[in-house]
Amino acid sequence: MRFRTYPAVGFAILCLLSAYVGLAPTSYNPALPSYGQSDKVLHFITFFLLTLCFYWILETNRRKNLQLTLLVCPGVLGVGSEIVQGLLPNGRAFDLLDIFANVVGSGAALAICVWYHKRMLERKRHGRTFGPLAEGEEEDFDVELGEGIGSQENGVIPEATLEAEVDNWDENAEDWDEDEANEDDAKPSDDEVGKKRND
């Protein structure tokens, strides 16, 4: 498992910036604007960007990335930041709508990351297993989608005609073997013929 540097640096910078803006008391820095109800958009954008950066930090499979990102971004950071904000005496209050905006922002970024990661892996697999087609060569039909397989079978086997049964001489091989065995029993062997001459 490797770490990607640029997403990790971006995530660290965004965490520090959002912690400063979200947890600092408003009286401490009067330059910070007071957003009121419009801070939900700010929560959405912040957690969208945090999740977007965090998902790409670890170079591992999609499932591990998804599980770890779900645990850290909406779980620990999204809910935990509001709990800490409510516990600190900074003039800010705990707000369920802020948690909702955090989780929705993380969910949107996570959906985009998972979709893109899946697409990226499919393109990598496809590039590894299939080469480009030569000119004039057509693509194969996709049998799973029902392309190029003809009409649907109905499962009913048509009755064989007399000509078809006669032409199918492999099925009658048992009959031929029995006839040859009967003929062999009726004919004397070469040894028996030789014995009669010697007598």
PDB file of C-alpha atoms in Angstrom:
ATOM      1  CA  MET A   1       0.000   0.000   0.000  1.00  0.00           C
ATOM      2  CA  ARG A   2       1.562   3.262  -1.142  1.00  0.00           C
ATOM      3  CA  PHE A   3       0.748   6.860  -0.339  1.00  0.00           C
ATOM      4  CA  ARG A   4       0.157   9.438  -3.015  1.00  0.00           C
ATOM      5  CA  THR A   5       1.865  12.678  -2.073  1.00  0.00           C
ATOM      6  CA  TYR A   6      -0.251  15.347  -3.767  1.00  0.00           C
ATOM      7  CA  PRO A   7      -3.651  14.205  -2.452  1.00  0.00           C
ATOM      8  CA  ALA A   8      -2.139  13.790   1.048  1.00  0.00           C
ATOM      9  CA  VAL A   9      -0.734  17.332   1.028  1.00  0.00           C
ATOM     10  CA  GLY A  10      -4.029  18.710  -0.304  1.00  0.00           C
ATOM     11  CA  PHE A  11      -5.975  16.832   2.370  1.00  0.00           C
ATOM     12  CA  ALA A  12      -3.697  18.117   5.162  1.00  0.00           C
ATOM     13  CA  ILE A  13      -3.987  21.728   3.978  1.00  0.00           C
ATOM     14  CA  LEU A  14      -7.772  21.464   3.659  1.00  0.00           C
ATOM     15  CA  CYS A  15      -8.043  19.877   7.134  1.00  0.00           C
ATOM     16  CA  LEU A  16      -6.017  22.655   8.752  1.00  0.00           C
ATOM     17  CA  LEU A  17      -7.918  25.371   6.921  1.00  0.00           C
ATOM     18  CA  SER A  18     -11.345  23.913   7.671  1.00  0.00           C
ATOM     19  CA  ALA A  19     -10.411  23.296  11.337  1.00  0.00           C
ATOM     20  CA  TYR A  20      -9.306  26.907  11.675  1.00  0.00           C
ATOM     21  CA  VAL A  21     -12.438  28.286  10.047  1.00  0.00           C
ATOM     22  CA  GLY A  22     -14.848  25.826  11.674  1.00  0.00           C
ATOM     23  CA  LEU A  23     -13.528  25.635  15.225  1.00  0.00           C
ATOM     24  CA  ALA A  24     -12.070  29.093  15.863  1.00  0.00           C
ATOM     25  CA  PRO A  25     -14.277  31.401  17.915  1.00  0.00           C
ATOM     26  CA  THR A  26     -15.864  34.151  15.871  1.00  0.00           C
ATOM     27  CA  SER A  27     -14.668  36.795  18.342  1.00  0.00           C
ATOM     28  CA  TYR A  28     -11.068  35.558  17.912  1.00  0.00           C
ATOM     29  CA  ASN A  29     -10.950  36.527  14.257  1.00  0.00           C
ATOM     30  CA  PRO A  30     -13.467  39.179  13.255  1.00  0.00           C
ATOM     31  CA  ALA A  31     -12.310  38.886   9.635  1.00  0.00           C
ATOM     32  CA  LEU A  32     -14.141  35.552   9.377  1.00  0.00           C
ATOM     33  CA  PRO A  33     -17.534  36.181   7.828  1.00  0.00           C
ATOM     34  CA  SER A  34     -20.706  35.054   9.545  1.00  0.00           C
ATOM     35  CA  TYR A  35     -22.706  33.041   7.037  1.00  0.00           C
ATOM     36  CA  GLY A  36     -25.811  32.079   8.993  1.00  0.00           C
ATOM     37  CA  GLN A  37     -27.866  29.456   7.142  1.00  0.00           C
ATOM     38  CA  SER A  38     -25.784  29.719   3.965  1.00  0.00           C
ATOM     39  CA  ASP A  39     -22.899  27.973   5.724  1.00  0.00           C
ATOM     40  CA  LYS A  40     -24.468  24.660   4.651  1.00  0.00           C
ATOM     41  CA  VAL A  41     -23.102  25.239   1.153  1.00  0.00           C
ATOM     42  CA  LEU A  42     -19.691  25.891   2.697  1.00  0.00           C
ATOM     43  CA  HIS A  43     -19.935  22.625   4.663  1.00  0.00           C
ATOM     44  CA  PHE A  44     -20.931  20.765   1.476  1.00  0.00           C
ATOM     45  CA  ILE A  45     -18.020  22.182  -0.550  1.00  0.00           C
ATOM     46  CA  THR A  46     -15.488  21.651   2.263  1.00  0.00           C
ATOM     47  CA  PHE A  47     -16.365  17.999   2.793  1.00  0.00           C
ATOM     48  CA  PHE A  48     -16.668  17.402  -0.943  1.00  0.00           C
ATOM     49  CA  LEU A  49     -13.054  18.564  -1.363  1.00  0.00           C
ATOM     50  CA  LEU A  50     -11.824  16.738   1.759  1.00  0.00           C
ATOM     51  CA  THR A  51     -13.327  13.455   0.563  1.00  0.00           C
ATOM     52  CA  LEU A  52     -12.067  13.995  -2.967  1.00  0.00           C
ATOM     53  CA  CYS A  53      -8.501  14.370  -1.678  1.00  0.00           C
ATOM     54  CA  PHE A  54      -8.700  11.635   0.971  1.00  0.00           C
ATOM     55  CA  TYR A  55      -9.983   8.948  -1.418  1.00  0.00           C
ATOM     56  CA  TRP A  56      -6.863   9.161  -3.585  1.00  0.00           C
ATOM     57  CA  ILE A  57      -4.271   9.211  -0.755  1.00  0.00           C
ATOM     58  CA  LEU A  58      -3.901   5.425  -0.494  1.00  0.00           C
ATOM     59  CA  GLU A  59      -3.081   3.357  -3.526  1.00  0.00           C
ATOM     60  CA  THR A  60      -5.102   0.220  -2.835  1.00  0.00           C
ATOM     61  CA  ASN A  61      -8.200  -1.514  -4.161  1.00  0.00           C
ATOM     62  CA  ARG A  62     -11.565   0.194  -4.520  1.00  0.00           C
ATOM     63  CA  ARG A  63     -13.238  -1.596  -1.629  1.00  0.00           C
ATOM     64  CA  LYS A  64     -10.584  -0.591   0.909  1.00  0.00           C
ATOM     65  CA  ASN A  65     -10.572   2.988  -0.365  1.00  0.00           C
ATOM     66  CA  LEU A  66     -14.352   3.151  -0.143  1.00  0.00           C
ATOM     67  CA  GLN A  67     -14.528   1.693   3.371  1.00  0.00           C
ATOM     68  CA  LEU A  68     -11.725   3.834   4.764  1.00  0.00           C
ATOM     69  CA  THR A  69     -13.068   7.009   3.168  1.00  0.00           C
ATOM     70  CA  LEU A  70     -16.578   6.297   4.485  1.00  0.00           C
ATOM     71  CA  LEU A  71     -15.180   5.810   7.965  1.00  0.00           C
ATOM     72  CA  VAL A  72     -12.919   8.870   8.018  1.00  0.00           C
ATOM     73  CA  CYS A  73     -14.627  11.622   6.005  1.00  0.00           C
ATOM     74  CA  PRO A  74     -18.352  11.524   6.752  1.00  0.00           C
ATOM     75  CA  GLY A  75     -17.980   9.437   9.919  1.00  0.00           C
ATOM     76  CA  VAL A  76     -15.072  10.839  11.920  1.00  0.00           C
ATOM     77  CA  LEU A  77     -14.654  14.269  10.333  1.00  0.00           C
ATOM     78  CA  GLY A  78     -18.238  15.062   9.340  1.00  0.00           C
ATOM     79  CA  VAL A  79     -19.909  14.061  12.598  1.00  0.00           C
ATOM     80  CA  GLY A  80     -16.895  14.511  14.874  1.00  0.00           C
ATOM     81  CA  SER A  81     -16.228  18.101  13.839  1.00  0.00           C
ATOM     82  CA  GLU A  82     -19.756  19.121  14.801  1.00  0.00           C
ATOM     83  CA  ILE A  83     -19.512  17.319  18.152  1.00  0.00           C
ATOM     84  CA  VAL A  84     -16.189  19.048  18.913  1.00  0.00           C
ATOM     85  CA  GLN A  85     -17.645  22.360  17.750  1.00  0.00           C
ATOM     86  CA  GLY A  86     -20.551  21.935  20.184  1.00  0.00           C
ATOM     87  CA  LEU A  87     -18.261  20.997  23.091  1.00  0.00           C
ATOM     88  CA  LEU A  88     -15.765  23.846  22.671  1.00  0.00           C
ATOM     89  CA  PRO A  89     -16.617  27.225  24.197  1.00  0.00           C
ATOM     90  CA  ASN A  90     -16.153  29.092  20.933  1.00  0.00           C
ATOM     91  CA  GLY A  91     -19.579  30.636  20.476  1.00  0.00           C
ATOM     92  CA  ARG A  92     -20.631  27.990  17.958  1.00  0.00           C
ATOM     93  CA  ALA A  93     -23.417  25.461  18.423  1.00  0.00           C
ATOM     94  CA  PHE A  94     -23.976  21.840  17.419  1.00  0.00           C
ATOM     95  CA  ASP A  95     -26.157  21.681  14.273  1.00  0.00           C
ATOM     96  CA  LEU A  96     -27.666  18.553  12.711  1.00  0.00           C
ATOM     97  CA  LEU A  97     -28.086  20.319   9.368  1.00  0.00           C
ATOM     98  CA  ASP A  98     -24.328  20.930   9.278  1.00  0.00           C
ATOM     99  CA  ILE A  99     -23.784  17.181   9.751  1.00  0.00           C
ATOM    100  CA  PHE A 100     -26.261  16.517   6.947  1.00  0.00           C
ATOM    101  CA  ALA A 101     -24.416  18.944   4.637  1.00  0.00           C
ATOM    102  CA  ASN A 102     -21.090  17.308   5.573  1.00  0.00           C
ATOM    103  CA  VAL A 103     -22.378  13.801   4.840  1.00  0.00           C
ATOM    104  CA  VAL A 104     -24.037  14.826   1.556  1.00  0.00           C
ATOM    105  CA  GLY A 105     -20.854  16.581   0.391  1.00  0.00           C
ATOM    106  CA  SER A 106     -18.754  13.540   1.271  1.00  0.00           C
ATOM    107  CA  GLY A 107     -21.257  11.206  -0.365  1.00  0.00           C
ATOM    108  CA  ALA A 108     -21.256  13.173  -3.619  1.00  0.00           C
ATOM    109  CA  ALA A 109     -17.456  13.193  -3.801  1.00  0.00           C
ATOM    110  CA  LEU A 110     -17.297   9.521  -2.866  1.00  0.00           C
ATOM    111  CA  ALA A 111     -19.758   8.570  -5.609  1.00  0.00           C
ATOM    112  CA  ILE A 112     -17.687  10.431  -8.200  1.00  0.00           C
ATOM    113  CA  CYS A 113     -14.417   8.899  -6.938  1.00  0.00           C
ATOM    114  CA  VAL A 114     -15.773   5.338  -6.926  1.00  0.00           C
ATOM    115  CA  TRP A 115     -17.234   5.744 -10.424  1.00  0.00           C
ATOM    116  CA  TYR A 116     -14.004   7.182 -11.799  1.00  0.00           C
ATOM    117  CA  HIS A 117     -11.852   4.566 -10.029  1.00  0.00           C
ATOM    118  CA  LYS A 118     -13.971   1.754 -11.484  1.00  0.00           C
ATOM    119  CA  ARG A 119     -13.776   3.279 -14.958  1.00  0.00           C
ATOM    120  CA  MET A 120     -10.013   3.754 -14.631  1.00  0.00           C
ATOM    121  CA  LEU A 121      -9.493   0.099 -13.616  1.00  0.00           C
ATOM    122  CA  GLU A 122     -11.710  -1.170 -16.451  1.00  0.00           C
ATOM    123  CA  ARG A 123      -9.753   0.859 -18.990  1.00  0.00           C
ATOM    124  CA  LYS A 124      -6.478  -0.437 -17.542  1.00  0.00           C
ATOM    125  CA  ARG A 125      -7.689  -4.064 -17.716  1.00  0.00           C
ATOM    126  CA  HIS A 126      -9.041  -3.576 -21.207  1.00  0.00           C
ATOM    127  CA  GLY A 127      -5.756  -2.047 -22.368  1.00  0.00           C
ATOM    128  CA  ARG A 128      -3.806  -4.914 -20.839  1.00  0.00           C
ATOM    129  CA  THR A 129      -5.844  -7.730 -22.379  1.00  0.00           C
ATOM    130  CA  PHE A 130      -6.921  -6.387 -25.749  1.00  0.00           C
ATOM    131  CA  GLY A 131      -4.804  -4.690 -28.339  1.00  0.00           C
ATOM    132  CA  PRO A 132      -6.047  -2.245 -30.931  1.00  0.00           C
ATOM    133  CA  LEU A 133      -7.909  -3.751 -33.870  1.00  0.00           C
ATOM    134  CA  ALA A 134      -6.186  -3.900 -37.223  1.00  0.00           C
ATOM    135  CA  GLU A 135      -7.721  -1.934 -40.043  1.00  0.00           C
ATOM    136  CA  GLY A 136     -10.589  -3.744 -41.680  1.00  0.00           C
ATOM    137  CA  GLU A 137     -10.995  -6.023 -38.663  1.00  0.00           C
ATOM    138  CA  GLU A 138     -14.396  -5.783 -37.056  1.00  0.00           C
ATOM    139  CA  GLU A 139     -15.155  -5.983 -33.368  1.00  0.00           C
ATOM    140  CA  ASP A 140     -16.530  -9.214 -31.949  1.00  0.00           C
ATOM    141  CA  PHE A 141     -20.131  -9.383 -30.933  1.00  0.00           C
ATOM    142  CA  ASP A 142     -20.943  -9.177 -27.245  1.00  0.00           C
ATOM    143  CA  VAL A 143     -22.700 -12.467 -26.553  1.00  0.00           C
ATOM    144  CA  GLU A 144     -23.737 -11.398 -23.042  1.00  0.00           C
ATOM    145  CA  LEU A 145     -25.750  -8.571 -24.554  1.00  0.00           C
ATOM    146  CA  GLY A 146     -27.304 -10.919 -27.116  1.00  0.00           C
ATOM    147  CA  GLU A 147     -25.453  -9.496 -30.108  1.00  0.00           C
ATOM    148  CA  GLY A 148     -24.701 -11.768 -33.057  1.00  0.00           C
ATOM    149  CA  ILE A 149     -26.146 -14.989 -31.668  1.00  0.00           C
ATOM    150  CA  GLY A 150     -29.027 -15.322 -34.114  1.00  0.00           C
ATOM    151  CA  SER A 151     -32.579 -16.135 -33.211  1.00  0.00           C
ATOM    152  CA  GLN A 152     -33.610 -17.408 -29.812  1.00  0.00           C
ATOM    153  CA  GLU A 153     -33.848 -21.192 -29.426  1.00  0.00           C
ATOM    154  CA  ASN A 154     -37.152 -22.550 -28.222  1.00  0.00           C
ATOM    155  CA  GLY A 155     -35.822 -25.764 -26.639  1.00  0.00           C
ATOM    156  CA  VAL A 156     -37.871 -28.139 -28.836  1.00  0.00           C
ATOM    157  CA  ILE A 157     -35.872 -30.720 -30.786  1.00  0.00           C
ATOM    158  CA  PRO A 158     -37.416 -31.479 -34.188  1.00  0.00           C
ATOM    159  CA  GLU A 159     -38.177 -35.128 -35.000  1.00  0.00           C
ATOM    160  CA  ALA A 160     -35.587 -36.805 -37.205  1.00  0.00           C
ATOM    161  CA  THR A 161     -36.642 -37.927 -40.681  1.00  0.00           C
ATOM    162  CA  LEU A 162     -35.731 -41.294 -42.174  1.00  0.00           C
ATOM    163  CA  GLU A 163     -33.072 -39.703 -44.396  1.00  0.00           C
ATOM    164  CA  ALA A 164     -31.475 -37.972 -41.409  1.00  0.00           C
ATOM    165  CA  GLU A 165     -31.322 -41.249 -39.480  1.00  0.00           C
ATOM    166  CA  VAL A 166     -29.808 -43.117 -42.436  1.00  0.00           C
ATOM    167  CA  ASP A 167     -27.259 -40.357 -42.970  1.00  0.00           C
ATOM    168  CA  ASN A 168     -26.310 -40.503 -39.315  1.00  0.00           C
ATOM    169  CA  TRP A 169     -24.315 -43.730 -39.584  1.00  0.00           C
ATOM    170  CA  ASP A 170     -22.397 -43.118 -36.333  1.00  0.00           C
ATOM    171  CA  GLU A 171     -25.493 -43.834 -34.293  1.00  0.00           C
ATOM    172  CA  ASN A 172     -25.892 -47.168 -36.053  1.00  0.00           C
ATOM    173  CA  ALA A 173     -22.301 -48.208 -35.292  1.00  0.00           C
ATOM    174  CA  GLU A 174     -23.495 -50.542 -32.550  1.00  0.00           C
ATOM    175  CA  ASP A 175     -25.625 -52.410 -35.080  1.00  0.00           C
ATOM    176  CA  TRP A 176     -22.623 -52.803 -37.386  1.00  0.00           C
ATOM    177  CA  ASP A 177     -20.466 -54.103 -34.554  1.00  0.00           C
ATOM    178  CA  GLU A 178     -23.040 -56.755 -33.663  1.00  0.00           C
ATOM    179  CA  ASP A 179     -23.331 -57.916 -37.287  1.00  0.00           C
ATOM    180  CA  GLU A 180     -19.544 -58.180 -37.625  1.00  0.00           C
ATOM    181  CA  ALA A 181     -19.318 -60.146 -34.382  1.00  0.00           C
ATOM    182  CA  ASN A 182     -21.952 -62.628 -35.629  1.00  0.00           C
ATOM    183  CA  GLU A 183     -20.124 -63.028 -38.948  1.00  0.00           C
ATOM    184  CA  ASP A 184     -16.830 -63.633 -37.115  1.00  0.00           C
ATOM    185  CA  ASP A 185     -18.445 -66.414 -35.055  1.00  0.00           C
ATOM    186  CA  ALA A 186     -19.795 -68.105 -38.196  1.00  0.00           C
ATOM    187  CA  LYS A 187     -16.472 -68.027 -40.107  1.00  0.00           C
ATOM    188  CA  PRO A 188     -13.708 -70.439 -39.061  1.00  0.00           C
ATOM    189  CA  SER A 189     -10.463 -68.776 -38.004  1.00  0.00           C
ATOM    190  CA  ASP A 190      -7.257 -69.106 -40.030  1.00  0.00           C
ATOM    191  CA  ASP A 191      -5.802 -71.525 -37.459  1.00  0.00           C
ATOM    192  CA  GLU A 192      -8.780 -73.841 -37.788  1.00  0.00           C
ATOM    193  CA  VAL A 193      -8.455 -73.824 -41.568  1.00  0.00           C
ATOM    194  CA  GLY A 194      -4.740 -74.636 -41.307  1.00  0.00           C
ATOM    195  CA  LYS A 195      -5.351 -77.518 -38.895  1.00  0.00           C
ATOM    196  CA  LYS A 196      -7.793 -79.154 -41.254  1.00  0.00           C
ATOM    197  CA  ARG A 197      -5.235 -79.145 -44.046  1.00  0.00           C
ATOM    198  CA  ASN A 198      -2.556 -80.652 -41.872  1.00  0.00           C
ATOM    199  CA  ASP A 199      -4.793 -83.510 -40.878  1.00  0.00           C
TER     200      ASP A 199
END
